[in-house]
Short mmCIF file of C-alpha atoms in Angstrom, two decimals:
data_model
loop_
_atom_site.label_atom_id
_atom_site.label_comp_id
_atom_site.label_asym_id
_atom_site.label_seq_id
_atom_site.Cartn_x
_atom_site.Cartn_y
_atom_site.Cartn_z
CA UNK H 1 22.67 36.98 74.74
CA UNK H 2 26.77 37.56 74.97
CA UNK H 3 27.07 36.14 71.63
CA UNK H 4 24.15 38.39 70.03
CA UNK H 5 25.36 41.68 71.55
CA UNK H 6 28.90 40.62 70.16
CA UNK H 7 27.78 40.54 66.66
CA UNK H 8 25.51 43.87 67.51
CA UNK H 9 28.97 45.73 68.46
CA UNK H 10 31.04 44.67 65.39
CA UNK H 11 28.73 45.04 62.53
CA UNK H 12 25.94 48.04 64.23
CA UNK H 13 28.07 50.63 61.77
CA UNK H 14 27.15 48.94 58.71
CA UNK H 15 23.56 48.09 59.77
CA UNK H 16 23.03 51.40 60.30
CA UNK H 17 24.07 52.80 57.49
CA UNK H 18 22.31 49.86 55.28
CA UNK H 19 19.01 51.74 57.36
CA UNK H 20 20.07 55.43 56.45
CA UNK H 21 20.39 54.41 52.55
CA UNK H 22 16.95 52.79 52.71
CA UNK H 23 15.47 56.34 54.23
CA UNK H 24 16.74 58.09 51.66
CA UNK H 25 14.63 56.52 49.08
CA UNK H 26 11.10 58.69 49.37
CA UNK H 27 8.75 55.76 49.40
CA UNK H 28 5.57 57.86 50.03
CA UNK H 29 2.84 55.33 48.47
CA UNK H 30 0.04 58.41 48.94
CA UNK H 31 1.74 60.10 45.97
CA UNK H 32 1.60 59.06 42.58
CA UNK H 33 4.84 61.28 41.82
CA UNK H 34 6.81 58.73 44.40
CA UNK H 35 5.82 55.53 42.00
CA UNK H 36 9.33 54.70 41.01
CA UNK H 37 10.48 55.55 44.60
CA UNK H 38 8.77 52.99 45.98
CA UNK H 39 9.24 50.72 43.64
CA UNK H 40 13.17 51.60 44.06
CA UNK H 41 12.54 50.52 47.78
CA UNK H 42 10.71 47.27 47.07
CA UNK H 43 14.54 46.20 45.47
CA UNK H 44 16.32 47.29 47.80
CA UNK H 45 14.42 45.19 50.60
CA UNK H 46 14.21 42.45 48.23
CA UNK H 47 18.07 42.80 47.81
CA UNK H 48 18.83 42.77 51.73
CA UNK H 49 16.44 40.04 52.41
CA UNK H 50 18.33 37.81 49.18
CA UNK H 51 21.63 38.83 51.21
CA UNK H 52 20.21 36.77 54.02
CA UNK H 53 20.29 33.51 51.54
CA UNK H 54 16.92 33.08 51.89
CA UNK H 55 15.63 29.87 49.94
CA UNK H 56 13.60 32.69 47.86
CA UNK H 57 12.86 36.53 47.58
CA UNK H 58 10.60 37.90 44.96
CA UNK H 59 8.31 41.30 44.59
CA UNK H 60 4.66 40.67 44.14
CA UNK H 61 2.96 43.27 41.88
CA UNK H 62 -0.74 44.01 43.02
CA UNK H 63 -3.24 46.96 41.81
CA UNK H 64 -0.81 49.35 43.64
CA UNK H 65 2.37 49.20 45.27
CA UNK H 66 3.88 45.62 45.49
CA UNK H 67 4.76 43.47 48.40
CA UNK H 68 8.24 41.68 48.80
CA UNK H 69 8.01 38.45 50.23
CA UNK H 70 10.97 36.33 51.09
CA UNK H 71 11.49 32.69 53.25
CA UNK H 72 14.19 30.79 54.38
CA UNK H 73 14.38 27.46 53.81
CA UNK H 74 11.53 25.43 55.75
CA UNK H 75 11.84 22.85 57.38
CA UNK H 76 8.64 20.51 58.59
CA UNK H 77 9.77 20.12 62.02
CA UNK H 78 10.59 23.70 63.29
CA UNK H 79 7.88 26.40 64.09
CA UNK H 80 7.36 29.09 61.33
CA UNK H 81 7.39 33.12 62.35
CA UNK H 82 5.72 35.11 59.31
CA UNK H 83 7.23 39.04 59.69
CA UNK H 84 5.39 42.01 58.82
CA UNK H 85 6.45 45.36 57.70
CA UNK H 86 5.96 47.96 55.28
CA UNK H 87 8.48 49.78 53.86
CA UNK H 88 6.11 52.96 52.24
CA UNK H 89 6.04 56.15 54.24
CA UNK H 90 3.86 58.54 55.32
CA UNK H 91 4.12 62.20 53.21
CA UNK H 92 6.58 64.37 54.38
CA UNK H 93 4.54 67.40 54.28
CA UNK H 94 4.72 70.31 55.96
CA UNK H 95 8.25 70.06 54.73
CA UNK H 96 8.64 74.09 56.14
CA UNK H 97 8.30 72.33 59.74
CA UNK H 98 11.17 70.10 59.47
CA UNK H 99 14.35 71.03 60.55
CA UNK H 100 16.32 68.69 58.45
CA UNK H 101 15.20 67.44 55.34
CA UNK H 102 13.22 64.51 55.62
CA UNK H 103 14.75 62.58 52.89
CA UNK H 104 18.56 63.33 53.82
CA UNK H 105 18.88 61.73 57.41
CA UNK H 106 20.44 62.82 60.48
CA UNK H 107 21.60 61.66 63.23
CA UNK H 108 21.40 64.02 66.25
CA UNK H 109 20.91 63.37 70.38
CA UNK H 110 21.36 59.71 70.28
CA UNK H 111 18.63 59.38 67.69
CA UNK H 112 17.82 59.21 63.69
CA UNK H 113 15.48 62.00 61.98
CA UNK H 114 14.14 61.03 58.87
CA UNK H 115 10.51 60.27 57.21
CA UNK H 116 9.94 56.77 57.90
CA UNK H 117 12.74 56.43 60.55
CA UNK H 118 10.56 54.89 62.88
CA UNK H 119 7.37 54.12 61.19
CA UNK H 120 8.36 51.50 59.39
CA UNK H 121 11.62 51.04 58.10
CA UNK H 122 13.37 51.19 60.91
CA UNK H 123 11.16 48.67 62.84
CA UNK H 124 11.12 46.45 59.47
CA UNK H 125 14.61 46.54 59.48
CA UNK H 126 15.66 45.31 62.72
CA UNK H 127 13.83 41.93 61.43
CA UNK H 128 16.07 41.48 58.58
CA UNK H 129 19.10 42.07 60.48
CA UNK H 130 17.78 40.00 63.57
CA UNK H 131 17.47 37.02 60.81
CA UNK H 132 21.43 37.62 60.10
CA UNK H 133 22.30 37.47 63.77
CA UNK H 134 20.59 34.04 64.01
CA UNK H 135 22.23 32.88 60.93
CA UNK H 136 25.47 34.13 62.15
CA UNK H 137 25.16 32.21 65.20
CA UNK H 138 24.30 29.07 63.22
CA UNK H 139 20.85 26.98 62.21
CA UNK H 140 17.88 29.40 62.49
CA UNK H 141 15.66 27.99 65.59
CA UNK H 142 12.24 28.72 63.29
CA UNK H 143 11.52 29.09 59.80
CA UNK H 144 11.11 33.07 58.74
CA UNK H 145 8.65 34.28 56.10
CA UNK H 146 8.49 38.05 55.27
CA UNK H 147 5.59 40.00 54.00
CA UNK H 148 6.80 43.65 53.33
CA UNK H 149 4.54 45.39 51.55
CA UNK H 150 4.05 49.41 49.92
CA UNK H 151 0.49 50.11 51.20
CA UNK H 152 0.32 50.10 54.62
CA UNK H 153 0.07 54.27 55.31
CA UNK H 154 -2.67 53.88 52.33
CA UNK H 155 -4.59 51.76 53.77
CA UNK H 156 -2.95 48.04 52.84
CA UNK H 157 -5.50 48.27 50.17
CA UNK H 158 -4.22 45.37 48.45
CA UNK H 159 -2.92 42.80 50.60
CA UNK H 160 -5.93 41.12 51.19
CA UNK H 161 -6.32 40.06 48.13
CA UNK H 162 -2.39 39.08 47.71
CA UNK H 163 -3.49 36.83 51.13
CA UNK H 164 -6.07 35.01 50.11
CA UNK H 165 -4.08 34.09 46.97
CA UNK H 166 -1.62 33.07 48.68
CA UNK H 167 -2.57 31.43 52.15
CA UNK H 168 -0.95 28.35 51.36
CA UNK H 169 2.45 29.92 50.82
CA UNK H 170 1.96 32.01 53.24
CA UNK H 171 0.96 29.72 56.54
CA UNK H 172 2.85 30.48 59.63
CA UNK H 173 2.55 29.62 63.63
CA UNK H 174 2.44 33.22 64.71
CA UNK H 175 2.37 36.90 62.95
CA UNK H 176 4.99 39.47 64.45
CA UNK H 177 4.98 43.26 63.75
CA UNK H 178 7.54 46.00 64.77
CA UNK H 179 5.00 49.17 63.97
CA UNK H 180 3.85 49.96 67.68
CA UNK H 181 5.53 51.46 70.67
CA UNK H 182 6.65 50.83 73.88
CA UNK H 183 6.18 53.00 76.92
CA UNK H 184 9.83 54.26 77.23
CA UNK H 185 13.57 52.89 77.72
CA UNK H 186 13.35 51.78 80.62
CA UNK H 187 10.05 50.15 80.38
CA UNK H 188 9.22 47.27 77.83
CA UNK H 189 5.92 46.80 77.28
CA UNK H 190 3.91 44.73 74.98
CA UNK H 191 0.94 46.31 73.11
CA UNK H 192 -2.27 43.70 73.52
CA UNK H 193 -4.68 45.90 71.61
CA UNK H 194 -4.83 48.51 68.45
CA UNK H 195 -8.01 51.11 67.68
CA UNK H 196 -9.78 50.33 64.06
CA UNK H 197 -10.15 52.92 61.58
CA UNK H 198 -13.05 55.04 59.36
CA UNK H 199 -11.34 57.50 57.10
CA UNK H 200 -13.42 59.70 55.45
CA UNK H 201 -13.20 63.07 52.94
CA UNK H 202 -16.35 65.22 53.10
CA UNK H 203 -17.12 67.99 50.50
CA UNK H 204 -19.66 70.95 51.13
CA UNK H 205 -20.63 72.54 47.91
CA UNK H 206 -22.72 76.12 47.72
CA UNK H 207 -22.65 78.40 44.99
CA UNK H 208 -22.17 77.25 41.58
CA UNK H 209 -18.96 79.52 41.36
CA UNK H 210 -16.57 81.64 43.92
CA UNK H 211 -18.73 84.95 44.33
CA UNK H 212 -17.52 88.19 45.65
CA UNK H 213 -17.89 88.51 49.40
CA UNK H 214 -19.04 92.31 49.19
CA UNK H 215 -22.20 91.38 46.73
CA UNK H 216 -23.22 87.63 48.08
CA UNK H 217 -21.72 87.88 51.67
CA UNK H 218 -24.59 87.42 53.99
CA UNK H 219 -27.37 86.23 51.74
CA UNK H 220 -25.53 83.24 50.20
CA UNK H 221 -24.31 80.54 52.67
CA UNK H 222 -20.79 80.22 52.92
CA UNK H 223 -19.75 76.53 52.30
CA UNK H 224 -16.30 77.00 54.52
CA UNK H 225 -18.36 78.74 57.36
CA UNK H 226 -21.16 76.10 56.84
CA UNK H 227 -18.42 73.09 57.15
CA UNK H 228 -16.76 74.24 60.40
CA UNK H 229 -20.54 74.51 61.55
CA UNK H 230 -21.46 70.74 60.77
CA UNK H 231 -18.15 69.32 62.47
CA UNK H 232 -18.41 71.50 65.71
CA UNK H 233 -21.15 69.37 65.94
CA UNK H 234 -19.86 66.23 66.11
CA UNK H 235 -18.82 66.66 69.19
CA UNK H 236 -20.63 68.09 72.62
CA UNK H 237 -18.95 69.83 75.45
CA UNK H 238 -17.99 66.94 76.62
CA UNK H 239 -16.25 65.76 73.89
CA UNK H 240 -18.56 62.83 73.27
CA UNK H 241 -19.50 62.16 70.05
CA UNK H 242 -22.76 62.93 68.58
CA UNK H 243 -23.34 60.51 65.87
CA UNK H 244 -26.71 58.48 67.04
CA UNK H 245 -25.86 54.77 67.73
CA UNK H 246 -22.03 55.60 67.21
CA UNK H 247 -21.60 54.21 70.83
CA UNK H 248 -24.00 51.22 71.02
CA UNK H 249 -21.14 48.34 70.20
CA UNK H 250 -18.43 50.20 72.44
CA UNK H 251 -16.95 47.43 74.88
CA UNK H 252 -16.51 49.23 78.00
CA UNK H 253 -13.39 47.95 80.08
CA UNK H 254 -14.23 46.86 83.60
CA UNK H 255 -12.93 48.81 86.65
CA UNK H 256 -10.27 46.11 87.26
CA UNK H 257 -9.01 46.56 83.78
CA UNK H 258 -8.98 50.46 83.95
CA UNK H 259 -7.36 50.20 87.23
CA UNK H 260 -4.31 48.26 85.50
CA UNK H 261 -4.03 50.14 82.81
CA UNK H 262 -3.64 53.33 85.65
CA UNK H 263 -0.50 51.52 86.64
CA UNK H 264 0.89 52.04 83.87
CA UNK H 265 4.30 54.47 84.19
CA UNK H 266 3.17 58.14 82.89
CA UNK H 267 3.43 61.65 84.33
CA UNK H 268 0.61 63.89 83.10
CA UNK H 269 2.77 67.03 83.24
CA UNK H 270 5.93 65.58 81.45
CA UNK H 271 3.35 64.81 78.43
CA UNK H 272 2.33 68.37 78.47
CA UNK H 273 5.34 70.02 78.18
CA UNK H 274 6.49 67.38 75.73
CA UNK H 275 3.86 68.88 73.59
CA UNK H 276 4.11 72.01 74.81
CA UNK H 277 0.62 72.41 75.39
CA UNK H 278 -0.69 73.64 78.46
CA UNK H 279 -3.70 70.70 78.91
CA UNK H 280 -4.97 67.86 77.46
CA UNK H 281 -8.62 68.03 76.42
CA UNK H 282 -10.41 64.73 76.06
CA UNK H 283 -13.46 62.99 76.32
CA UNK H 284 -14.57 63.77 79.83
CA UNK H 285 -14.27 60.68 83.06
CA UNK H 286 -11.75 59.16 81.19
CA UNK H 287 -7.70 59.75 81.78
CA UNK H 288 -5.79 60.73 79.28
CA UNK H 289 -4.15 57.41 79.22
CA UNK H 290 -7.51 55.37 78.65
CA UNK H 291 -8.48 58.60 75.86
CA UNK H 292 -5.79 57.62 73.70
CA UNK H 293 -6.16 54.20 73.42
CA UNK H 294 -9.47 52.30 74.88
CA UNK H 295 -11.65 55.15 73.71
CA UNK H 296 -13.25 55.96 69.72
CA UNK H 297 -12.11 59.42 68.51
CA UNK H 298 -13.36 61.82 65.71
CA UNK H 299 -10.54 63.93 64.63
CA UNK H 300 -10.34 66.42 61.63
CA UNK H 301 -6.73 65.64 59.77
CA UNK H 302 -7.49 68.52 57.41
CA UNK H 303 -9.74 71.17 56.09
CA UNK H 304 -9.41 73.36 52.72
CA UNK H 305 -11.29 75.72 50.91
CA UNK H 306 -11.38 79.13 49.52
CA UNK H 307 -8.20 81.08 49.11
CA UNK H 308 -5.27 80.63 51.16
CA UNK H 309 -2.46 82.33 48.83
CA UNK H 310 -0.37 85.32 50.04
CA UNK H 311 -2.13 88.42 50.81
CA UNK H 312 -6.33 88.83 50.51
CA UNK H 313 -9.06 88.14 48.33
CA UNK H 314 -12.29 88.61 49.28
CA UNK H 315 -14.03 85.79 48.04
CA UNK H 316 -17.29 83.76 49.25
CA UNK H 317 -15.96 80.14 48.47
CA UNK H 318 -18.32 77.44 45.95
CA UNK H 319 -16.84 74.24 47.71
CA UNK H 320 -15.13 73.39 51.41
CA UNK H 321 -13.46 70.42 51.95
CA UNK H 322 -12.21 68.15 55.15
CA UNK H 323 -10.75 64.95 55.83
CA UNK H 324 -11.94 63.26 59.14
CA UNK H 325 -10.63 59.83 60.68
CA UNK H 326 -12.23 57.89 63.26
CA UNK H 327 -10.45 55.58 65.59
CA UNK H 328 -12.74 52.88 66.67
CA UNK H 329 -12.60 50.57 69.60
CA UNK H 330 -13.97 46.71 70.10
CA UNK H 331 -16.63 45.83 69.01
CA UNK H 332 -17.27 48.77 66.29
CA UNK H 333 -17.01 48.04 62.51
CA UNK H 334 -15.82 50.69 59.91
CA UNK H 335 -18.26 49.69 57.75
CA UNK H 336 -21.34 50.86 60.49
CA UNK H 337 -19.93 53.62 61.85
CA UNK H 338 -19.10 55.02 58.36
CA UNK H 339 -23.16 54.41 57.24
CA UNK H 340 -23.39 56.73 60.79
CA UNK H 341 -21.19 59.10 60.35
CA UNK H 342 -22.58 59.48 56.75
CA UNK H 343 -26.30 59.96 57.45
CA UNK H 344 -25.89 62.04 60.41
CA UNK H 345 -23.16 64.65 59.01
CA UNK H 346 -25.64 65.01 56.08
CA UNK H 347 -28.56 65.56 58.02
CA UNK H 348 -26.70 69.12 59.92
CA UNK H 349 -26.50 70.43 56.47
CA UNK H 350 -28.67 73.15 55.94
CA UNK H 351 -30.91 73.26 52.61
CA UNK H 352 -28.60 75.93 51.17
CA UNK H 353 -25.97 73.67 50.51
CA UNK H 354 -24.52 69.80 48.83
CA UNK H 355 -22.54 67.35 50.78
CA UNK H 356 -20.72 64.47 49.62
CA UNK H 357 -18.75 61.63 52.16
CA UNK H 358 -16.15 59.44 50.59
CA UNK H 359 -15.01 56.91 52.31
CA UNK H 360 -11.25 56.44 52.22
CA UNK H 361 -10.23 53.20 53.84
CA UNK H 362 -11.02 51.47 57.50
CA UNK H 363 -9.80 48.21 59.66
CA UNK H 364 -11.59 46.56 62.50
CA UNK H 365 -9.65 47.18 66.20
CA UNK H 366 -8.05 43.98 67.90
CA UNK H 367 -7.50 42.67 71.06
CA UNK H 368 -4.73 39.90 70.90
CA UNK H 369 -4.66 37.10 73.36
CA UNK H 370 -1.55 37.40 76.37
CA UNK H 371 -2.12 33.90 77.19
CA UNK H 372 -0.83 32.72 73.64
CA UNK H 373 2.74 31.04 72.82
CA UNK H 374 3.47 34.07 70.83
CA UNK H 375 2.82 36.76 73.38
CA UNK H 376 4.61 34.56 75.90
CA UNK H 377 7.97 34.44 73.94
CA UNK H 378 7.71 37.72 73.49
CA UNK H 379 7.32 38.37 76.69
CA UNK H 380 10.67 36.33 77.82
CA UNK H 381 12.93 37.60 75.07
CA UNK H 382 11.88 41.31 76.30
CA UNK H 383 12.29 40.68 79.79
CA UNK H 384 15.65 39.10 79.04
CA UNK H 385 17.28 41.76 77.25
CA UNK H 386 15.60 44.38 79.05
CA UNK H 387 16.04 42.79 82.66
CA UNK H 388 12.53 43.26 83.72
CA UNK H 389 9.27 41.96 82.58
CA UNK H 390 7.19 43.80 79.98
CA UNK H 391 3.84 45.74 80.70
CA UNK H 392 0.78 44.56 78.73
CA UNK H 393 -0.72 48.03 76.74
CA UNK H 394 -3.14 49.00 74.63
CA UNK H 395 -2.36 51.59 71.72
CA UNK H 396 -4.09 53.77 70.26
CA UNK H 397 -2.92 53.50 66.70
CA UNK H 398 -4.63 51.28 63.82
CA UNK H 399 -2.80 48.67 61.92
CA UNK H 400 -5.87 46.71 59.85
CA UNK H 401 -4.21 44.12 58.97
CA UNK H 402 -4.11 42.29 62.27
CA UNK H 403 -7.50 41.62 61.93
CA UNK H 404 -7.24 40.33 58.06
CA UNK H 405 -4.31 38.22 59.43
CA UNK H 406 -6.66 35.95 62.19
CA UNK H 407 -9.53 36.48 60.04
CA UNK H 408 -7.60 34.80 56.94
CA UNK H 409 -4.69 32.94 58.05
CA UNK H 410 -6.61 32.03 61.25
CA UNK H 411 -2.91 32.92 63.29
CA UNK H 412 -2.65 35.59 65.91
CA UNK H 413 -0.17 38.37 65.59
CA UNK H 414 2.29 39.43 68.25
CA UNK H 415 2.75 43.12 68.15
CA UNK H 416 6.18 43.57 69.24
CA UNK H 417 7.20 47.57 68.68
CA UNK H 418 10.05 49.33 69.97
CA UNK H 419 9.56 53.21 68.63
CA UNK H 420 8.43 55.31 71.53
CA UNK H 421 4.91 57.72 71.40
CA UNK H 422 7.70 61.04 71.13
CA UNK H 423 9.05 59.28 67.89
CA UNK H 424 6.81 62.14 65.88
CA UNK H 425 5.30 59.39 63.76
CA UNK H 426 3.52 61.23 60.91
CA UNK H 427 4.62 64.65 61.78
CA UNK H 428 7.54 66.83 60.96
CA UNK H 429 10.70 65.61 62.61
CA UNK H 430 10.29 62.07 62.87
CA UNK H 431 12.83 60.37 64.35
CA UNK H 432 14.00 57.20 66.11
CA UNK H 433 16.11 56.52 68.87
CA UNK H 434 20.15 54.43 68.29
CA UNK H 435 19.59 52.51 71.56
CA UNK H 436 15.37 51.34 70.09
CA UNK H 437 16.85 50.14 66.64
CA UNK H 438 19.66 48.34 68.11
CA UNK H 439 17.93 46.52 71.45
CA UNK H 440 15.37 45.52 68.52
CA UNK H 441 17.78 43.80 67.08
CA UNK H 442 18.80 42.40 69.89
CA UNK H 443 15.91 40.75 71.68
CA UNK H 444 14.19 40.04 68.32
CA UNK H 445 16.61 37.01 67.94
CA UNK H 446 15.57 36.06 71.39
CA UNK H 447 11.95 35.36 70.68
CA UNK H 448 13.11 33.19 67.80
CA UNK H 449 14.74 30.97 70.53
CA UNK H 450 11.59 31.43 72.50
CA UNK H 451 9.17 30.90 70.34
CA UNK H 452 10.64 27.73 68.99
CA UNK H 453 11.36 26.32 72.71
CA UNK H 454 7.80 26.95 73.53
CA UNK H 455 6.51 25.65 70.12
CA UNK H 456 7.58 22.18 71.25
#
């Protein structure tokens, strides 16, 4: 540990300024504009993971964005730990609410605003420069694969395929990804479980044409009114959903298990006024804890139609539009609740209107195993760099690939984050704390040693 902080202290200048040139680069793989951006940050990691004189580092060109994929030299005889990461970003957008530009980072209060700060570079990065630690120190206790790919805030839509082409190259002990949280500084935690996804876009269509809200208004339906009519009910006044069947594969946690999960450090009132909202509104007899991460959600991430330039026009819209996500929990499929969601949101539509649902993308939730080799070296390195033993959580987030990962390389993952739940992941202001990015780097050499002594 001594000689790991050591090379920390003398060389944390340079790797964080190697992190603040890769956050300049706006990687946002939603937007076709940010092509060549991305692709400019596929080279770069490529370059930093060749700087690690890895036996090989090459970019892998799929449908979309590519994935970099780099390994050290390996050796039959020493456990192999396959890294994940992505290095695209979410879009910066509302850019109005930032108060730096989310391109040009800064570094204010101990921590580092930028798009992608936290989710993922940052995380990514700490692997990369963990890897030069170990090498620093001498012979690398496990082989190191990476898989970085461009995709991941789109959905990873093509790195299933660039798996299955490559599972030979690609076979590892374990999986480990930096792209969760932990519950604050002074608590390590491990997360043991993510939510799956349904993404969806929905499209109301009325009139053939914008009409004038004077002549039409109040004989012809409006499509925006009708919209906000069919997604209040989704939900009852209990904020349950109302999608028949949507519930019937929901695992429910026993009382032992929600107990634990109460024990969990968290002060209801701190959240609030970290939000600066007055209460929390979720699905009723659950806490707020177990609502944001053990239980399916229906949220609208945006909503559009008729005109909303400066000043007034008094139009009766043709077309509304929304985008809806749901998080889902074990055991419910994407694919189900989508056919669900699809046939039920249609069937609130009155007969004066058309609606359309495109799907988007989806993943199944996980539940990793605590009692694997993997989540036990994790476990030591964090408690030995943190000085106290790490709590087991469940988040609420969605990474799809863990899934794809056991399903195709038959290898659990180990989901090892260090960003916190204030890190403003996928809002304005993202940021990401000096002392996360560096003890990342610091214990992540640790499970190396771990995982290797407990591979034997």
């Amino acid at each position: 540990m001594e000689e790991i902080r050591g090379i920390l202290a003398a060389n944390k200048d340079r790797y964080l300024e190697e992190l603040l040139a890769l956050l300049r680069i706006p990687s946002v793989s939603a937007n076709p504009a940010h092509k060549d951006d991305v692709l400019k940050t596929a080279e770069l990691v490529k370059n930093h993971l060749l700087s690690l004189n890895v036996a090989r580092a090459e970019i892998y060109p799929t449908a979309g964005h590519p994935v970099v994929y780099a390994e050290t030299e390996q050796r039959p005889e020493r456990a192999t730990i396959m890294v994940y990461g992505h290095y695209d970003v979410q879009p910066p957008d509302p850019l109005e609410l930032w108060e730096s530009p989310p391109f040009e980072p800064v570094i204010k209060d101990g921590k580092i605003f930028a798009r992608g700060a936290c989710d993922d570079k940052g995380q990514m990065f700490m692997h990369i420069k963990a890897v030069e630690i170990l090498q620093e120190l001498g012979d690398l206790p496990c082989n190191v694969k990476f898989v970085i790919e461009g995709e991941e805030e789109v959905g990873s839509k093509n790195l299933e395929g660039f798996i299955m082409a490559h599972q030979e190259m690609l076979s590892c002990d374990v999986i480990v990804i930096s792209d969760t949280s932990m519950i604050n500084n002074e608590t390590p935690s491990l997360t043991t479980g993510l939510r799956g996804m349904s993404y969806l876009e929905v499209h109301v269509t009325g009139p053939c044409k914008d009409l004038h809200s004077g002549t039409y208004g109040g004989a012809v339906d409006n499509p925006v009114n009708v919209l906000c009519e069919m997604i209040a009910a989704l939900k009852d006044d209990k904020r349950h959903i109302t999608i028949p069947g949507f519930y019937d594969d929901v695992v429910e946690l026993s009382a032992d298990e929600r107990h634990k999960m109460s024990l969990r450090p968290f002060d209801q009132t701190e959240y609030n006024a970290e939000l600066k909202i007055a209460a929390t509104r979720g699905e009723a007899g659950y806490t707020t804890i177990e609502q944001a991460s053990i239980r399916p959600t229906l949220d609208v991430n945006g909503i559009w139609g008729g005109y909303i330039g400066e000043g007034a026009k008094t139009v009766l819209p043709s077309k509304a539009h929304a985008k809806i996500s749901m998080r889902l929990v074990p055991n419910q499929e994407p694919e189900k609740i989508t056919e669900l969601f699809t046939a039920y949101f249609k069937s609130l539509a009155p007969p004066s209107v058309q609606v359309e649902v495109a799907y988007h993308h989806g993943g199944l939730p996980v539940v990793t195993p605590i009692d694997s080799i993997g989540y036990k070296a994790a476990s030591a390195a964090l408690k030995e760099s943190f000085g106290k033993e790490p709590i087991p959580t469940r988040d609420g987030g969605s990474i799809p690939i863990v899934a794809m990962f056991k399903n195709v390389l038959g290898v659990n993952t180990v989901l090892m984050g260090f960003g916190l739940n204030s890190d403003s992941i996928h809002s304005p202001n993202e940021h990401y704390g000096l002392f996360n990015y560096y003890k990342g780097i610091e214990t992540i050499p640790l499970f190396h040693k771990y995982f290797a002594e407990y591979s034997k």
